[in-house]
Short mmCIF file of C-alpha atoms in Angstrom, two decimals:
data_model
loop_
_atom_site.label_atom_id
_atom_site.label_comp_id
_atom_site.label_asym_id
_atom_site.label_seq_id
_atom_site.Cartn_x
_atom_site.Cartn_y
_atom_site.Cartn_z
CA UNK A 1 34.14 -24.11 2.44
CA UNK A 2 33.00 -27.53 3.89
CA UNK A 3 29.68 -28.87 4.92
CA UNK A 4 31.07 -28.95 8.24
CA UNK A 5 31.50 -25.23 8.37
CA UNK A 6 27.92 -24.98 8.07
CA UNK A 7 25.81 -24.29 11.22
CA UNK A 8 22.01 -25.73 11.37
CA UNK A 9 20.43 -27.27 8.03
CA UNK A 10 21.29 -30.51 8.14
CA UNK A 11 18.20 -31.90 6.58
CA UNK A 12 18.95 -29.39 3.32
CA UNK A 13 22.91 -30.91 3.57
CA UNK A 14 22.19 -34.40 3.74
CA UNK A 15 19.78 -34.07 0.58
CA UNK A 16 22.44 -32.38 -1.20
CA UNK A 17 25.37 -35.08 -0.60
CA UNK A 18 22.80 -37.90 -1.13
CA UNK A 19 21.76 -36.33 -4.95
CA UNK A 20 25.75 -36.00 -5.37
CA UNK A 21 27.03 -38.90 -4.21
CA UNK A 22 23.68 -40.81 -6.54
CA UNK A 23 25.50 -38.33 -9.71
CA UNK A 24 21.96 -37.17 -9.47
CA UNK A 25 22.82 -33.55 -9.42
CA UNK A 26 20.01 -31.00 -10.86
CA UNK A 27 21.09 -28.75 -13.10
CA UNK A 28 19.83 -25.90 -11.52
CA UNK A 29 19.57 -25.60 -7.62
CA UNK A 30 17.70 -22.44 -5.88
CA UNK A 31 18.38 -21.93 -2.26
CA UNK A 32 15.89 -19.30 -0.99
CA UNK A 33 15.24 -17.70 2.79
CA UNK A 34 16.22 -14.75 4.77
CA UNK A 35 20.01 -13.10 5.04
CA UNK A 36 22.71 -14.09 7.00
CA UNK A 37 21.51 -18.08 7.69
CA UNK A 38 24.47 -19.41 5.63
CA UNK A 39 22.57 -20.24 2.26
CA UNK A 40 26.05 -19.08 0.51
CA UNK A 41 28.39 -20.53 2.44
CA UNK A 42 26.22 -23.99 1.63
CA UNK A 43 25.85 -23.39 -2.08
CA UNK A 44 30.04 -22.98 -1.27
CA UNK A 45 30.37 -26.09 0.25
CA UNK A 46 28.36 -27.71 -2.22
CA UNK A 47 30.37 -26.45 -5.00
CA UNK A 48 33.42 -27.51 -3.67
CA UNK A 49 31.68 -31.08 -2.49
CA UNK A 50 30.86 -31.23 -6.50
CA UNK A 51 34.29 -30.30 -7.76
CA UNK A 52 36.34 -32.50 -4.64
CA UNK A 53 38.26 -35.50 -6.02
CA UNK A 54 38.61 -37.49 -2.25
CA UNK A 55 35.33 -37.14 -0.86
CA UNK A 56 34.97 -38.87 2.58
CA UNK A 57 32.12 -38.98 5.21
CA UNK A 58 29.83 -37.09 3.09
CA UNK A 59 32.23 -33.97 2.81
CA UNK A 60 34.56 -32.51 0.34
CA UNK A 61 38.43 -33.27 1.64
CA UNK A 62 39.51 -30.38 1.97
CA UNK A 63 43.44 -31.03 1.12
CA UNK A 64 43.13 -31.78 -2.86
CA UNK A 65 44.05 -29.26 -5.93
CA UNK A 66 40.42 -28.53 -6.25
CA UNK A 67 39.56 -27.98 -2.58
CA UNK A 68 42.63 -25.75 -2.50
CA UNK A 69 41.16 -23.85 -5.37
CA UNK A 70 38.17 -23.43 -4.42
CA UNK A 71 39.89 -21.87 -0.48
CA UNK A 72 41.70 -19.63 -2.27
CA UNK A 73 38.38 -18.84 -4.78
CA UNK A 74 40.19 -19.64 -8.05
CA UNK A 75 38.90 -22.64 -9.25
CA UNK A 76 38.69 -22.23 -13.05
CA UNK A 77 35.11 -24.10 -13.53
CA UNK A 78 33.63 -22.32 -10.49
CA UNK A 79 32.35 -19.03 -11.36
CA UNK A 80 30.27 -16.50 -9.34
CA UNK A 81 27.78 -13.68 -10.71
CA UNK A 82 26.64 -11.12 -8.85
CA UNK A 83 25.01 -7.82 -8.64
CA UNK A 84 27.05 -4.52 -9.43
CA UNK A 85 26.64 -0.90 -9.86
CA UNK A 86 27.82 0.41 -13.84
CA UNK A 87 30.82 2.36 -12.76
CA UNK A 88 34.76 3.32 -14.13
CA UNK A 89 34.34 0.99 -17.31
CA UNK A 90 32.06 -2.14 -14.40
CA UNK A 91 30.15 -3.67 -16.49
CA UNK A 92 30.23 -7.52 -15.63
CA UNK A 93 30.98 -9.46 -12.02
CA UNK A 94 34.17 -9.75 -12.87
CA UNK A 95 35.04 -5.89 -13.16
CA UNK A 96 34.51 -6.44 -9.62
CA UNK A 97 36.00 -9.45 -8.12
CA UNK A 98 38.59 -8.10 -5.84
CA UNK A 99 36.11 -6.90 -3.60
CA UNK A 100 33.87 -9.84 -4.14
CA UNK A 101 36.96 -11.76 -2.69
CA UNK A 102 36.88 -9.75 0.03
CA UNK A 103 33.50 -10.48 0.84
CA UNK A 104 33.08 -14.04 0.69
CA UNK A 105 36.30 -13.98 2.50
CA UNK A 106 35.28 -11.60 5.42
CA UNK A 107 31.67 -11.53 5.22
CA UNK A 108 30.60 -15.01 4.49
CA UNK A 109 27.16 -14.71 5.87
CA UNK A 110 26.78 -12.03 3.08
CA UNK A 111 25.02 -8.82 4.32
CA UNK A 112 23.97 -6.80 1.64
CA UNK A 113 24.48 -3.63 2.84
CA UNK A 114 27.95 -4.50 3.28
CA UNK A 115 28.97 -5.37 -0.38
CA UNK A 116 27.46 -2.27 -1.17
CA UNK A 117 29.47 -0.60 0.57
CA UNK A 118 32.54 -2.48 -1.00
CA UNK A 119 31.41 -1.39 -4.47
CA UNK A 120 30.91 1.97 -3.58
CA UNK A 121 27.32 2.44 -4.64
CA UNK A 122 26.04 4.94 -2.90
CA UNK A 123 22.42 5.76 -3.92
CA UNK A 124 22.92 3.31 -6.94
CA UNK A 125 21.15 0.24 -6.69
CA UNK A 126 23.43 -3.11 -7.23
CA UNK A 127 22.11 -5.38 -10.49
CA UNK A 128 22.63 -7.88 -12.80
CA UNK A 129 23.09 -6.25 -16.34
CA UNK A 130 22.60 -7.90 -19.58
CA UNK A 131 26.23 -7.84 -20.37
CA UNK A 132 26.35 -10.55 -17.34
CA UNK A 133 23.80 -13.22 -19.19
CA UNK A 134 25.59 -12.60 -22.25
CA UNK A 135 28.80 -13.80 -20.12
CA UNK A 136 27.33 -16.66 -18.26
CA UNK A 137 26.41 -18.36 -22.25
CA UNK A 138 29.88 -17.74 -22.98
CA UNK A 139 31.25 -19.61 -20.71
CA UNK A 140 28.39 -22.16 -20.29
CA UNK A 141 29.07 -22.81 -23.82
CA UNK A 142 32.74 -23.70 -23.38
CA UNK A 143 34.06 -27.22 -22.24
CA UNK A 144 35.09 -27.20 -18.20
CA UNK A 145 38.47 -26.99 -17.91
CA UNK A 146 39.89 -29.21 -15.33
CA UNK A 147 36.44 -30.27 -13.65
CA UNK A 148 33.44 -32.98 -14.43
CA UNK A 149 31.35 -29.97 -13.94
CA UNK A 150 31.34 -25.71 -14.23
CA UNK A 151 29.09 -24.46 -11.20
CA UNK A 152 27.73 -20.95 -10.89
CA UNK A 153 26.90 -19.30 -8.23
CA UNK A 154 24.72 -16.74 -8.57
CA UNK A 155 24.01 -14.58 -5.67
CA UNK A 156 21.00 -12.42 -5.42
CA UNK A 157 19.14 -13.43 -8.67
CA UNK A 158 16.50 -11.27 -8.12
CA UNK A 159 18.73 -8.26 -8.27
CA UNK A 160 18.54 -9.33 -12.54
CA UNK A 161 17.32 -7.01 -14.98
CA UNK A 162 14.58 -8.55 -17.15
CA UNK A 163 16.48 -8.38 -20.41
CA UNK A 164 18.72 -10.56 -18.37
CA UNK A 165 17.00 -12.85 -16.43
CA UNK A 166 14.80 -13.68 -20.40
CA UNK A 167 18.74 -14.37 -21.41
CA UNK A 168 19.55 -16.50 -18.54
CA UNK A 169 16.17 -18.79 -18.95
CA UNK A 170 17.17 -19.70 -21.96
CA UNK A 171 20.38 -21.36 -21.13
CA UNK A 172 18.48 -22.84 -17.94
CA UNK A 173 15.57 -24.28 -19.80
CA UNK A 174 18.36 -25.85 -22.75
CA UNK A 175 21.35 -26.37 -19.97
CA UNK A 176 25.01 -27.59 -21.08
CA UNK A 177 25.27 -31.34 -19.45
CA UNK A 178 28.31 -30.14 -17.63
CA UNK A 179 26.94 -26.69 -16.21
CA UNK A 180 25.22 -26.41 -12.52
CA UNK A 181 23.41 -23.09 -11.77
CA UNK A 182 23.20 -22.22 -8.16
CA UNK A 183 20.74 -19.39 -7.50
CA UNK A 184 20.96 -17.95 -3.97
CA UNK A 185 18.26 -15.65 -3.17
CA UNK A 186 17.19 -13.82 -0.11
CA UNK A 187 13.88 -12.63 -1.77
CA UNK A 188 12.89 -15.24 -4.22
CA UNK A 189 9.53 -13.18 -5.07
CA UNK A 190 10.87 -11.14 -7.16
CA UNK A 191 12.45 -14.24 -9.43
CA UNK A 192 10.85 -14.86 -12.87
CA UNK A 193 8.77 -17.99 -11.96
CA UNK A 194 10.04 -19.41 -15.09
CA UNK A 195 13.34 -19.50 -13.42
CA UNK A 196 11.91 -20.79 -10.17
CA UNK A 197 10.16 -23.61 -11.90
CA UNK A 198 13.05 -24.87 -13.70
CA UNK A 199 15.32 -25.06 -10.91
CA UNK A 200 15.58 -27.57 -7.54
CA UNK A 201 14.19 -25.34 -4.73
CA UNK A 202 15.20 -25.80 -1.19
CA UNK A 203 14.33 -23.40 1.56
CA UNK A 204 16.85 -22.53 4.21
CA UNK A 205 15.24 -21.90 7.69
CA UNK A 206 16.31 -19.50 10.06
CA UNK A 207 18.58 -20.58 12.83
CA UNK A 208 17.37 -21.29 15.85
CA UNK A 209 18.70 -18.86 19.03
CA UNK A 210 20.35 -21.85 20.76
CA UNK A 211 22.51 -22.50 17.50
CA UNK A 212 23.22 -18.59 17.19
CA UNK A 213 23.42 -18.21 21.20
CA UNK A 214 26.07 -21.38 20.94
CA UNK A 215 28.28 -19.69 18.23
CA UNK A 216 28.08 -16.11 19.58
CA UNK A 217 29.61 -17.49 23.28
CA UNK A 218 32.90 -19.69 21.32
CA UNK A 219 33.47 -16.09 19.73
CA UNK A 220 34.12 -14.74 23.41
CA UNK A 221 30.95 -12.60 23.24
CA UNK A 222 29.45 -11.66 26.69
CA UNK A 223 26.90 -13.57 28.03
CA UNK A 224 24.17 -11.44 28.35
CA UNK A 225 24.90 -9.74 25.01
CA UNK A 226 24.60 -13.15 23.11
CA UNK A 227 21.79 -13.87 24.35
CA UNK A 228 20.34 -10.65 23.94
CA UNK A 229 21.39 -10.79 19.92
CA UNK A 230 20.31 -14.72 19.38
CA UNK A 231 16.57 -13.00 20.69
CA UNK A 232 16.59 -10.23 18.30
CA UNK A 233 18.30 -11.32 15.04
CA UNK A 234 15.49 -13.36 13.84
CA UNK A 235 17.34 -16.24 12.83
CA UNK A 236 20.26 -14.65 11.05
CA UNK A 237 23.96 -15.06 12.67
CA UNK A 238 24.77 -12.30 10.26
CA UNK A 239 22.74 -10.02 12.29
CA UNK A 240 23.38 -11.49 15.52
CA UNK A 241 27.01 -11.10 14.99
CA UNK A 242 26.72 -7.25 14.04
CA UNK A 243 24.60 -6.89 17.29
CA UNK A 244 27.03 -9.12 19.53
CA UNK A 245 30.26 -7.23 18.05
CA UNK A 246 28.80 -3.58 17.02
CA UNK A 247 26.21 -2.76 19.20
CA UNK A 248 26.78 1.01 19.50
CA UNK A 249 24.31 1.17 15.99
CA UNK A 250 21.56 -0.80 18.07
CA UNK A 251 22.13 1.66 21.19
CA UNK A 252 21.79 4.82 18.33
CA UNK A 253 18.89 3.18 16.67
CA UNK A 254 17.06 2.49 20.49
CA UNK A 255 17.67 5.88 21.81
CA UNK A 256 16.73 7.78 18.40
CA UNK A 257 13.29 5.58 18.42
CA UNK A 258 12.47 6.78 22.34
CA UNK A 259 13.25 10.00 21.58
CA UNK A 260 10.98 10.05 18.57
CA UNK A 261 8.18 8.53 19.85
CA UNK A 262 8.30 10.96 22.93
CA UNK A 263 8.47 13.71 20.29
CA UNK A 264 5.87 12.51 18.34
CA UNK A 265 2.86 11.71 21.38
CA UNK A 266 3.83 15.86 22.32
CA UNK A 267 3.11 16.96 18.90
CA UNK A 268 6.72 18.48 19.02
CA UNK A 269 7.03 19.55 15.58
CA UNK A 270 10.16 21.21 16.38
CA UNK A 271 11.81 18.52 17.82
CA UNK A 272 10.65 15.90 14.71
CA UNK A 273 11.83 18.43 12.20
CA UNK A 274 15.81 18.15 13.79
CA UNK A 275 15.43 14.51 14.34
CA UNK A 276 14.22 13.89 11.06
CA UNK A 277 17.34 16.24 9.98
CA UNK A 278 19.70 13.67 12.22
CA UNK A 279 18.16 10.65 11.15
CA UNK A 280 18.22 11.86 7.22
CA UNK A 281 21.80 12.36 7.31
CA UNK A 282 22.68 8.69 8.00
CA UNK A 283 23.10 8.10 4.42
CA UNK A 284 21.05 5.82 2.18
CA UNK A 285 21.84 2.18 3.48
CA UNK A 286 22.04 3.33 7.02
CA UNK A 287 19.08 5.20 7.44
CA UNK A 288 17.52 1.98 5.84
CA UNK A 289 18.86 -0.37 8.63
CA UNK A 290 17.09 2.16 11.20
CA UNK A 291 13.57 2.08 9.41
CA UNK A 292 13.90 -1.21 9.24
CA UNK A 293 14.51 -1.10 13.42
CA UNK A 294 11.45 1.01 13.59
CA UNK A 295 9.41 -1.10 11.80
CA UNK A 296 10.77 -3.96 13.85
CA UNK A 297 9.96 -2.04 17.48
CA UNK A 298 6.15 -1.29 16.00
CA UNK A 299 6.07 -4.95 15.82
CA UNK A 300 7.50 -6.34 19.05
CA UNK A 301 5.60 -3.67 21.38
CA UNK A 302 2.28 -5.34 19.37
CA UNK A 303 3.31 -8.40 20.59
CA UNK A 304 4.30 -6.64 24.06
CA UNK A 305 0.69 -6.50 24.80
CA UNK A 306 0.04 -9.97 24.70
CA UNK A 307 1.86 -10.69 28.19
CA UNK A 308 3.97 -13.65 26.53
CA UNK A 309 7.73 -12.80 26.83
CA UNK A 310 8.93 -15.62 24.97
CA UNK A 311 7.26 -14.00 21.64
CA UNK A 312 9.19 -10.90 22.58
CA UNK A 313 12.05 -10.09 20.33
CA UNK A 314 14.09 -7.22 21.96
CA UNK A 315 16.99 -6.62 24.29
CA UNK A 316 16.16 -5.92 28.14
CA UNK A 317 16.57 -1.54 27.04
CA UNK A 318 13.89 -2.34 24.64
CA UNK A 319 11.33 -4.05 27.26
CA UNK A 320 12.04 -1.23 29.69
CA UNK A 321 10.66 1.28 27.57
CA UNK A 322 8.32 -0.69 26.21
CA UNK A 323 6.69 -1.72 30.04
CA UNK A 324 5.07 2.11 29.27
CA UNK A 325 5.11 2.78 25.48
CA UNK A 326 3.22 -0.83 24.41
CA UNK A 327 -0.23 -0.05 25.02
CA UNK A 328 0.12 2.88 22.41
CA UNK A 329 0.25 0.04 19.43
CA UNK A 330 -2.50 -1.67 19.00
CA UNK A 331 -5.11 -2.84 16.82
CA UNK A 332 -5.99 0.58 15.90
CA UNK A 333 -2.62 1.90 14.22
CA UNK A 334 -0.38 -0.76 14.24
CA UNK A 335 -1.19 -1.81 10.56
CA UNK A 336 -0.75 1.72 9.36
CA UNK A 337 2.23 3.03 11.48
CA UNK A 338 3.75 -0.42 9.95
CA UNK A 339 2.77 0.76 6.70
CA UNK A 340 3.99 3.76 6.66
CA UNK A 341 7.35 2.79 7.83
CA UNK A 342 7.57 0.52 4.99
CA UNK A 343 6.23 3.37 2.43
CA UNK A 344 9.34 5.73 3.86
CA UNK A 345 11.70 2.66 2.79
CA UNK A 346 10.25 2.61 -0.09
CA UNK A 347 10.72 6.66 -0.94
CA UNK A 348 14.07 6.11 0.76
CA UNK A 349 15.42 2.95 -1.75
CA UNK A 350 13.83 4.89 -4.66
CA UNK A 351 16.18 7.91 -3.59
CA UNK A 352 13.78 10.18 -2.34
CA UNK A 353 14.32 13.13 -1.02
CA UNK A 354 15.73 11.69 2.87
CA UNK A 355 14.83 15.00 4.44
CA UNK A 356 11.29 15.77 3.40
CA UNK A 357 10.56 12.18 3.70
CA UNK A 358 11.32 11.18 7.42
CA UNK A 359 10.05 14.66 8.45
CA UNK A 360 6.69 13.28 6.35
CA UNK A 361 6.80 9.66 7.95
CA UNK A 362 7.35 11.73 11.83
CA UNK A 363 4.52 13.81 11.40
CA UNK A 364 2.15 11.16 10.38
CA UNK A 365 3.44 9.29 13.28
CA UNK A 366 2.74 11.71 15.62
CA UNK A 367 -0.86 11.65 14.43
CA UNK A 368 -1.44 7.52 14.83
CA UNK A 369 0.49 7.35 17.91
CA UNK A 370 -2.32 9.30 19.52
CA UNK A 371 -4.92 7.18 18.08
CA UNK A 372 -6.56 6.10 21.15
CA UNK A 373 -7.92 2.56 21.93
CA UNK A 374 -11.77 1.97 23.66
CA UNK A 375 -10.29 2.99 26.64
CA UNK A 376 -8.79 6.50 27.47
CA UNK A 377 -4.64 5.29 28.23
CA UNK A 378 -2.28 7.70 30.61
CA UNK A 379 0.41 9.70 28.95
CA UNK A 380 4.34 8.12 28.75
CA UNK A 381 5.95 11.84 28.14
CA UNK A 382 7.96 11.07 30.94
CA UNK A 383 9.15 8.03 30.19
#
């Protein structure tokens, strides 16, 4: 990975070859923001930047041992940590690098829910053990091998166990001279703030929808589509992508939310109990993705009401239903149907019963959907 595979953050890039190229590299980097923006594919190209023995033009070369290493991920003094599930003898990254290859190979933009799928966790949630801090000194502690410098990457730092994020501040606050840490977070909140202070933050901003409309149309993706997904994906080509290339989920997730919403302003218990059913037997990280689409339709039909398309993130489906459904969120139950939503995610990460809970989260629904404004609004049951 080069710095000029990288789309947007240029400001971020040009800071990181200047503290190279000055051999004023930190010892400890964190690169923090949402998923999908390309913060691992810089820390990547940074790493291999670091490690490149022709640099030229402010980019690694691309064509020398190390470069060709780190292509073909097997650069001894490069080493990546990440979060796993404790399974058939798993107990460090490692255990688990043939389908890490596989995802920095084919997923670059790094969407969670897909390396858990990879790994095969199920209802497990992915984390960094002890065992792995223990590993990281080790090797921290040992001379690089062929490079100036040993880099790790660690992805998803907030995914550590306590008893191993304590273990990894220790060799953070006392570093080896040769040893970079790069920490690449999508939810840096959750990070020990003793971590976060001893490390060199920069935050990655989403990418604009010209840069993800650009990239979407050299793929061959339609028009209309691309522009539809650069709207919607908040900044992330990792989501744009899966909406440009896979939109059947988005079509599922749109006509499941009409159809719930209709249910739910009729008081049609019967017909939220079998949706509820349908919607429960997604499976963990999919039924996820389409709370998270619920939450994100409260949201934009909010915004709806304010008559200002550009704030308006949704696909022209989504605006045709909304024309009716809109004026039912507002200031009266838009803070507690979001709410709510989020509380289901909650039960739903903590593996909660997926039944009982969206057939919960639906009837409540069904309730603040009908909370009225000041004014008495006309019915959408035929919408």
């Amino acid at each position: 990975m080069r710095f000029a595979d990288i789309t947007g953050h240029k400001e971020i890039i040009r800071s990181l070859q200047g503290l190279t190229e000055a051999g004023k590299i930190p010892h400890a980097f964190l690169f923090t923001g949402i998923s999908g923006i390309g913060k691992m594919r810089t820390a990547r190209a940074l790493a291999q930047y670091i490690h490149c023995k022709n640099k030229k033009d402010g980019d690694s070369c691309g064509v020398c041992p190390s470069c060709l290493q780190h292509q073909k991920h097997n650069n001894p003094d490069l080493h990546f940590v990440y979060p796993i599930v404790k399974k058939e003898g798993a107990l460090i990254s490692k255990d688990m690098i043939e389908q890490w290859r596989e995802m920095i190979t084919d997923y670059s933009y790094m969407p969670p829910e897909k390396w858990n799928e990879l790994i095969k966790a199920g209802n497990s949630q992915p984390a960094i053990y002890v065992n792995e801090s223990e590993e990281i000194i080790s090797r921290a502690s040992l001379s690089a091998f062929q490079e100036d410098f040993k880099i790790f990457i660690i992805w998803l730092p907030e995914k550590m166990r306590p008893e191993a994020a304590n273990k990894l501040l220790k060799v953070i606050e006392e570093p080896f001279e040769d040893t970079i840490f790069i920490l690449v977070s999508n939810n840096d909140s959750k990070i020990l703030p003793t971590i976060q202070s001893r490390t060199q933050r920069y935050n990655f901003k989403p990418l604009s929808e010209i840069e993800l409309q650009e990239l979407l149309l050299k793929t061959g993706v339609d028009p209309d589509m691309a522009a539809d997904a650069a709207r919607i994906s908040e900044g992330s080509l990792q989501k744009a992508d899966e909406i440009a290339c896979h939109p059947e989920e988005l079509i599922e997730f749109s006509n499941l939310f009409k159809e719930i919403m209709r249910a739910a302003y009729t008081l049609n218990a019967k017909s939220l109990k079998e949706l509820s059913e349908t919607v429960a037997g997604f499976g963990r990280e999919k039924l996820l993705r389409f709370l998270t689409y619920c939450g994100r339709l409260i949201r934009e039909n909010y915004i709806y009401n304010f008559q200002i398309p550009s704030l308006v993130l949704m696909t022209q489906e989504e605006s045709n239903f909304s024309s009716k459904f809109a004026p039912f969120i507002h200031d009266g139950n838009v803070e507690r149907l979001s709410e709510e939503i989020a509380r289901a995610s909650q039960d739903i990460e903590r593996n909660g019963n997926s039944k009982i809970v969206m057939f919960d989260l639906f009837l409540l629904l069904s309730r603040l959907v009908r909370t009225p404004k000041a004014n008495t609004l006309p019915g959408f049951e035929n919408i």
